[in-house]
Amino acid sequence: MKRILGRSGTGQATAWPPGIVQCLRGLPTDNSIEASRAEAEAVITDIVAKALKKAQIKPGDVDILVVNCSLFSPT
């Protein structure tokens, strides 16, 4: 994995998921549901917060939110 990512052409500003970062540091990865949920929560909440700020609306102003995400699918 480290060799593949090293040749991927990505730069220092690339944000890798925690599991990939652990792999790059030579640490064992955590593939548990809990780790996946925490990673998805961190990514999704950040994106939603930025979208709300950009649209200048509050979470209470949103009646329905439809999300299509393949990042985390526990079923």
mmCIF file of N, CA and C in Angstrom:
data_model
loop_
_atom_site.group_PDB
_atom_site.id
_atom_site.type_symbol
_atom_site.label_atom_id
_atom_site.label_comp_id
_atom_site.label_asym_id
_atom_site.label_seq_id
_atom_site.Cartn_x
_atom_site.Cartn_y
_atom_site.Cartn_z
ATOM 1 N N MET A 1 0.826 -1.177 0.000
ATOM 2 C CA MET A 1 0.000 0.000 0.000
ATOM 3 C C MET A 1 0.880 1.254 0.000
ATOM 4 N N LYS A 2 1.936 1.214 0.792
ATOM 5 C CA LYS A 2 2.816 2.376 0.889
ATOM 6 C C LYS A 2 3.447 2.691 -0.467
ATOM 7 N N ARG A 3 3.876 1.670 -1.198
ATOM 8 C CA ARG A 3 4.472 1.892 -2.527
ATOM 9 C C ARG A 3 3.438 2.442 -3.504
ATOM 10 N N ILE A 4 2.240 1.903 -3.468
ATOM 11 C CA ILE A 4 1.181 2.374 -4.371
ATOM 12 C C ILE A 4 0.873 3.839 -4.108
ATOM 13 N N LEU A 5 0.700 4.198 -2.846
ATOM 14 C CA LEU A 5 0.391 5.589 -2.512
ATOM 15 C C LEU A 5 1.569 6.509 -2.813
ATOM 16 N N GLY A 6 2.785 5.994 -2.640
ATOM 17 C CA GLY A 6 3.976 6.785 -2.933
ATOM 18 C C GLY A 6 4.092 7.149 -4.403
ATOM 19 N N ARG A 7 3.532 6.319 -5.267
ATOM 20 C CA ARG A 7 3.584 6.562 -6.714
ATOM 21 C C ARG A 7 2.272 7.114 -7.275
ATOM 22 N N SER A 8 1.348 7.466 -6.414
ATOM 23 C CA SER A 8 0.018 7.882 -6.862
ATOM 24 C C SER A 8 -0.032 9.308 -7.411
ATOM 25 N N GLY A 9 1.008 10.083 -7.163
ATOM 26 C CA GLY A 9 1.027 11.456 -7.664
ATOM 27 C C GLY A 9 0.292 12.439 -6.764
ATOM 28 N N THR A 10 -0.119 11.997 -5.594
ATOM 29 C CA THR A 10 -0.796 12.904 -4.671
ATOM 30 C C THR A 10 0.234 13.747 -3.934
ATOM 31 N N GLY A 11 -0.198 14.920 -3.483
ATOM 32 C CA GLY A 11 0.712 15.839 -2.821
ATOM 33 C C GLY A 11 0.555 15.853 -1.314
ATOM 34 N N GLN A 12 1.305 16.728 -0.676
ATOM 35 C CA GLN A 12 1.285 16.850 0.779
ATOM 36 C C GLN A 12 -0.061 17.345 1.305
ATOM 37 N N ALA A 13 -0.838 18.013 0.453
ATOM 38 C CA ALA A 13 -2.130 18.548 0.885
ATOM 39 C C ALA A 13 -3.251 17.511 0.800
ATOM 40 N N THR A 14 -2.948 16.316 0.320
ATOM 41 C CA THR A 14 -3.966 15.274 0.210
ATOM 42 C C THR A 14 -4.364 14.796 1.600
ATOM 43 N N ALA A 15 -5.659 14.714 1.843
ATOM 44 C CA ALA A 15 -6.172 14.242 3.129
ATOM 45 C C ALA A 15 -6.515 12.764 3.007
ATOM 46 N N TRP A 16 -5.748 11.926 3.662
ATOM 47 C CA TRP A 16 -5.988 10.489 3.621
ATOM 48 C C TRP A 16 -6.828 10.070 4.814
ATOM 49 N N PRO A 17 -7.658 9.044 4.658
ATOM 50 C CA PRO A 17 -8.420 8.513 5.792
ATOM 51 C C PRO A 17 -7.470 7.969 6.855
ATOM 52 N N PRO A 18 -7.907 7.955 8.116
ATOM 53 C CA PRO A 18 -7.039 7.477 9.200
ATOM 54 C C PRO A 18 -6.460 6.085 8.963
ATOM 55 N N GLY A 19 -7.227 5.182 8.391
ATOM 56 C CA GLY A 19 -6.719 3.833 8.133
ATOM 57 C C GLY A 19 -5.535 3.835 7.188
ATOM 58 N N ILE A 20 -5.571 4.690 6.180
ATOM 59 C CA ILE A 20 -4.466 4.797 5.223
ATOM 60 C C ILE A 20 -3.254 5.432 5.900
ATOM 61 N N VAL A 21 -3.495 6.447 6.714
ATOM 62 C CA VAL A 21 -2.396 7.127 7.410
ATOM 63 C C VAL A 21 -1.677 6.136 8.326
ATOM 64 N N GLN A 22 -2.434 5.311 9.033
ATOM 65 C CA GLN A 22 -1.811 4.307 9.904
ATOM 66 C C GLN A 22 -0.952 3.348 9.092
ATOM 67 N N CYS A 23 -1.442 2.945 7.940
ATOM 68 C CA CYS A 23 -0.697 2.036 7.063
ATOM 69 C C CYS A 23 0.613 2.687 6.618
ATOM 70 N N LEU A 24 0.545 3.961 6.255
ATOM 71 C CA LEU A 24 1.743 4.673 5.806
ATOM 72 C C LEU A 24 2.783 4.793 6.914
ATOM 73 N N ARG A 25 2.329 4.827 8.160
ATOM 74 C CA ARG A 25 3.242 4.928 9.306
ATOM 75 C C ARG A 25 3.730 3.559 9.774
ATOM 76 N N GLY A 26 3.290 2.506 9.088
ATOM 77 C CA GLY A 26 3.702 1.161 9.462
ATOM 78 C C GLY A 26 2.928 0.584 10.630
ATOM 79 N N LEU A 27 1.818 1.203 10.992
ATOM 80 C CA LEU A 27 0.991 0.723 12.096
ATOM 81 C C LEU A 27 -0.118 -0.177 11.559
ATOM 82 N N PRO A 28 -0.632 -1.078 12.389
ATOM 83 C CA PRO A 28 -1.742 -1.919 11.933
ATOM 84 C C PRO A 28 -3.006 -1.075 11.743
ATOM 85 N N THR A 29 -3.796 -1.423 10.746
ATOM 86 C CA THR A 29 -5.030 -0.673 10.491
ATOM 87 C C THR A 29 -6.167 -1.241 11.327
ATOM 88 N N ASP A 30 -7.125 -0.390 11.642
ATOM 89 C CA ASP A 30 -8.310 -0.780 12.402
ATOM 90 C C ASP A 30 -9.481 -0.837 11.434
ATOM 91 N N ASN A 31 -9.919 -2.028 11.080
ATOM 92 C CA ASN A 31 -11.004 -2.205 10.125
ATOM 93 C C ASN A 31 -12.345 -2.461 10.807
ATOM 94 N N SER A 32 -12.455 -2.082 12.077
ATOM 95 C CA SER A 32 -13.677 -2.349 12.826
ATOM 96 C C SER A 32 -14.805 -1.405 12.407
ATOM 97 N N ILE A 33 -16.028 -1.793 12.739
ATOM 98 C CA ILE A 33 -17.201 -0.945 12.478
ATOM 99 C C ILE A 33 -17.046 0.376 13.225
ATOM 100 N N GLU A 34 -16.540 0.325 14.446
ATOM 101 C CA GLU A 34 -16.387 1.537 15.250
ATOM 102 C C GLU A 34 -15.437 2.524 14.582
ATOM 103 N N ALA A 35 -14.313 2.024 14.078
ATOM 104 C CA ALA A 35 -13.344 2.896 13.407
ATOM 105 C C ALA A 35 -13.928 3.457 12.117
ATOM 106 N N SER A 36 -14.651 2.634 11.385
ATOM 107 C CA SER A 36 -15.280 3.094 10.140
ATOM 108 C C SER A 36 -16.327 4.156 10.423
ATOM 109 N N ARG A 37 -17.118 3.941 11.474
ATOM 110 C CA ARG A 37 -18.148 4.915 11.843
ATOM 111 C C ARG A 37 -17.516 6.252 12.252
ATOM 112 N N ALA A 38 -16.452 6.192 13.034
ATOM 113 C CA ALA A 38 -15.775 7.418 13.470
ATOM 114 C C ALA A 38 -15.203 8.174 12.274
ATOM 115 N N GLU A 39 -14.626 7.449 11.323
ATOM 116 C CA GLU A 39 -14.072 8.080 10.126
ATOM 117 C C GLU A 39 -15.175 8.729 9.293
ATOM 118 N N ALA A 40 -16.268 8.010 9.088
ATOM 119 C CA ALA A 40 -17.390 8.550 8.313
ATOM 120 C C ALA A 40 -17.976 9.775 9.000
ATOM 121 N N GLU A 41 -18.129 9.704 10.316
ATOM 122 C CA GLU A 41 -18.684 10.832 11.063
ATOM 123 C C GLU A 41 -17.799 12.068 10.928
ATOM 124 N N ALA A 42 -16.503 11.890 11.033
ATOM 125 C CA ALA A 42 -15.578 13.023 10.914
ATOM 126 C C ALA A 42 -15.672 13.672 9.540
ATOM 127 N N VAL A 43 -15.711 12.861 8.500
ATOM 128 C CA VAL A 43 -15.758 13.385 7.133
ATOM 129 C C VAL A 43 -17.102 14.041 6.842
ATOM 130 N N ILE A 44 -18.189 13.337 7.160
ATOM 131 C CA ILE A 44 -19.526 13.830 6.820
ATOM 132 C C ILE A 44 -19.875 15.091 7.596
ATOM 133 N N THR A 45 -19.582 15.129 8.908
ATOM 134 C CA THR A 45 -19.935 16.322 9.685
ATOM 135 C C THR A 45 -19.157 17.544 9.211
ATOM 136 N N ASP A 46 -17.916 17.359 8.819
ATOM 137 C CA ASP A 46 -17.121 18.481 8.301
ATOM 138 C C ASP A 46 -17.708 19.008 6.993
ATOM 139 N N ILE A 47 -18.090 18.101 6.113
ATOM 140 C CA ILE A 47 -18.661 18.504 4.823
ATOM 141 C C ILE A 47 -19.987 19.220 5.020
ATOM 142 N N VAL A 48 -20.840 18.680 5.892
ATOM 143 C CA VAL A 48 -22.146 19.303 6.146
ATOM 144 C C VAL A 48 -21.961 20.687 6.761
ATOM 145 N N ALA A 49 -21.046 20.815 7.707
ATOM 146 C CA ALA A 49 -20.794 22.116 8.338
ATOM 147 C C ALA A 49 -20.342 23.148 7.308
ATOM 148 N N LYS A 50 -19.448 22.749 6.409
ATOM 149 C CA LYS A 50 -18.977 23.671 5.368
ATOM 150 C C LYS A 50 -20.098 24.045 4.404
ATOM 151 N N ALA A 51 -20.946 23.074 4.044
ATOM 152 C CA ALA A 51 -22.063 23.349 3.130
ATOM 153 C C ALA A 51 -23.069 24.299 3.767
ATOM 154 N N LEU A 52 -23.379 24.096 5.046
ATOM 155 C CA LEU A 52 -24.308 24.985 5.742
ATOM 156 C C LEU A 52 -23.751 26.402 5.833
ATOM 157 N N LYS A 53 -22.471 26.505 6.131
ATOM 158 C CA LYS A 53 -21.843 27.827 6.228
ATOM 159 C C LYS A 53 -21.859 28.529 4.872
ATOM 160 N N LYS A 54 -21.525 27.805 3.821
ATOM 161 C CA LYS A 54 -21.499 28.385 2.477
ATOM 162 C C LYS A 54 -22.893 28.828 2.041
ATOM 163 N N ALA A 55 -23.912 28.050 2.388
ATOM 164 C CA ALA A 55 -25.293 28.383 2.026
ATOM 165 C C ALA A 55 -25.908 29.396 2.991
ATOM 166 N N GLN A 56 -25.192 29.705 4.056
ATOM 167 C CA GLN A 56 -25.638 30.650 5.083
ATOM 168 C C GLN A 56 -26.988 30.243 5.674
ATOM 169 N N ILE A 57 -27.097 28.971 6.036
ATOM 170 C CA ILE A 57 -28.303 28.477 6.695
ATOM 171 C C ILE A 57 -27.922 27.705 7.952
ATOM 172 N N LYS A 58 -28.906 27.537 8.849
ATOM 173 C CA LYS A 58 -28.702 26.788 10.085
ATOM 174 C C LYS A 58 -29.248 25.374 9.913
ATOM 175 N N PRO A 59 -28.749 24.421 10.678
ATOM 176 C CA PRO A 59 -29.254 23.051 10.556
ATOM 177 C C PRO A 59 -30.771 22.955 10.736
ATOM 178 N N GLY A 60 -31.328 23.788 11.599
ATOM 179 C CA GLY A 60 -32.771 23.779 11.834
ATOM 180 C C GLY A 60 -33.586 24.235 10.638
ATOM 181 N N ASP A 61 -32.939 24.903 9.686
ATOM 182 C CA ASP A 61 -33.629 25.370 8.479
ATOM 183 C C ASP A 61 -33.825 24.247 7.458
ATOM 184 N N VAL A 62 -33.178 23.116 7.668
ATOM 185 C CA VAL A 62 -33.241 21.998 6.723
ATOM 186 C C VAL A 62 -34.314 21.013 7.184
ATOM 187 N N ASP A 63 -35.289 20.749 6.307
ATOM 188 C CA ASP A 63 -36.362 19.807 6.645
ATOM 189 C C ASP A 63 -35.989 18.368 6.297
ATOM 190 N N ILE A 64 -35.397 18.174 5.138
ATOM 191 C CA ILE A 64 -35.046 16.832 4.673
ATOM 192 C C ILE A 64 -33.631 16.867 4.102
ATOM 193 N N LEU A 65 -32.852 15.855 4.423
ATOM 194 C CA LEU A 65 -31.497 15.745 3.891
ATOM 195 C C LEU A 65 -31.330 14.354 3.288
ATOM 196 N N VAL A 66 -31.032 14.304 2.014
ATOM 197 C CA VAL A 66 -30.794 13.039 1.327
ATOM 198 C C VAL A 66 -29.290 12.908 1.113
ATOM 199 N N VAL A 67 -28.726 11.807 1.575
ATOM 200 C CA VAL A 67 -27.286 11.594 1.486
ATOM 201 C C VAL A 67 -27.013 10.292 0.735
ATOM 202 N N ASN A 68 -26.105 10.363 -0.212
ATOM 203 C CA ASN A 68 -25.651 9.170 -0.926
ATOM 204 C C ASN A 68 -24.163 9.043 -0.635
ATOM 205 N N CYS A 69 -23.801 8.076 0.182
ATOM 206 C CA CYS A 69 -22.417 7.960 0.620
ATOM 207 C C CYS A 69 -21.982 6.502 0.632
ATOM 208 N N SER A 70 -20.928 6.197 -0.078
ATOM 209 C CA SER A 70 -20.398 4.835 -0.058
ATOM 210 C C SER A 70 -19.249 4.701 0.939
ATOM 211 N N LEU A 71 -18.966 5.778 1.680
ATOM 212 C CA LEU A 71 -17.871 5.759 2.644
ATOM 213 C C LEU A 71 -18.122 4.745 3.758
ATOM 214 N N PHE A 72 -19.359 4.677 4.231
ATOM 215 C CA PHE A 72 -19.688 3.804 5.357
ATOM 216 C C PHE A 72 -21.053 3.189 5.116
ATOM 217 N N SER A 73 -21.102 1.887 5.038
ATOM 218 C CA SER A 73 -22.357 1.173 4.803
ATOM 219 C C SER A 73 -22.381 -0.070 5.689
ATOM 220 N N PRO A 74 -22.882 0.077 6.928
ATOM 221 C CA PRO A 74 -22.808 -1.026 7.886
ATOM 222 C C PRO A 74 -23.772 -2.182 7.631
ATOM 223 N N THR A 75 -24.663 -2.058 6.670
ATOM 224 C CA THR A 75 -25.650 -3.133 6.458
ATOM 225 C C THR A 75 -25.077 -4.276 5.660
#
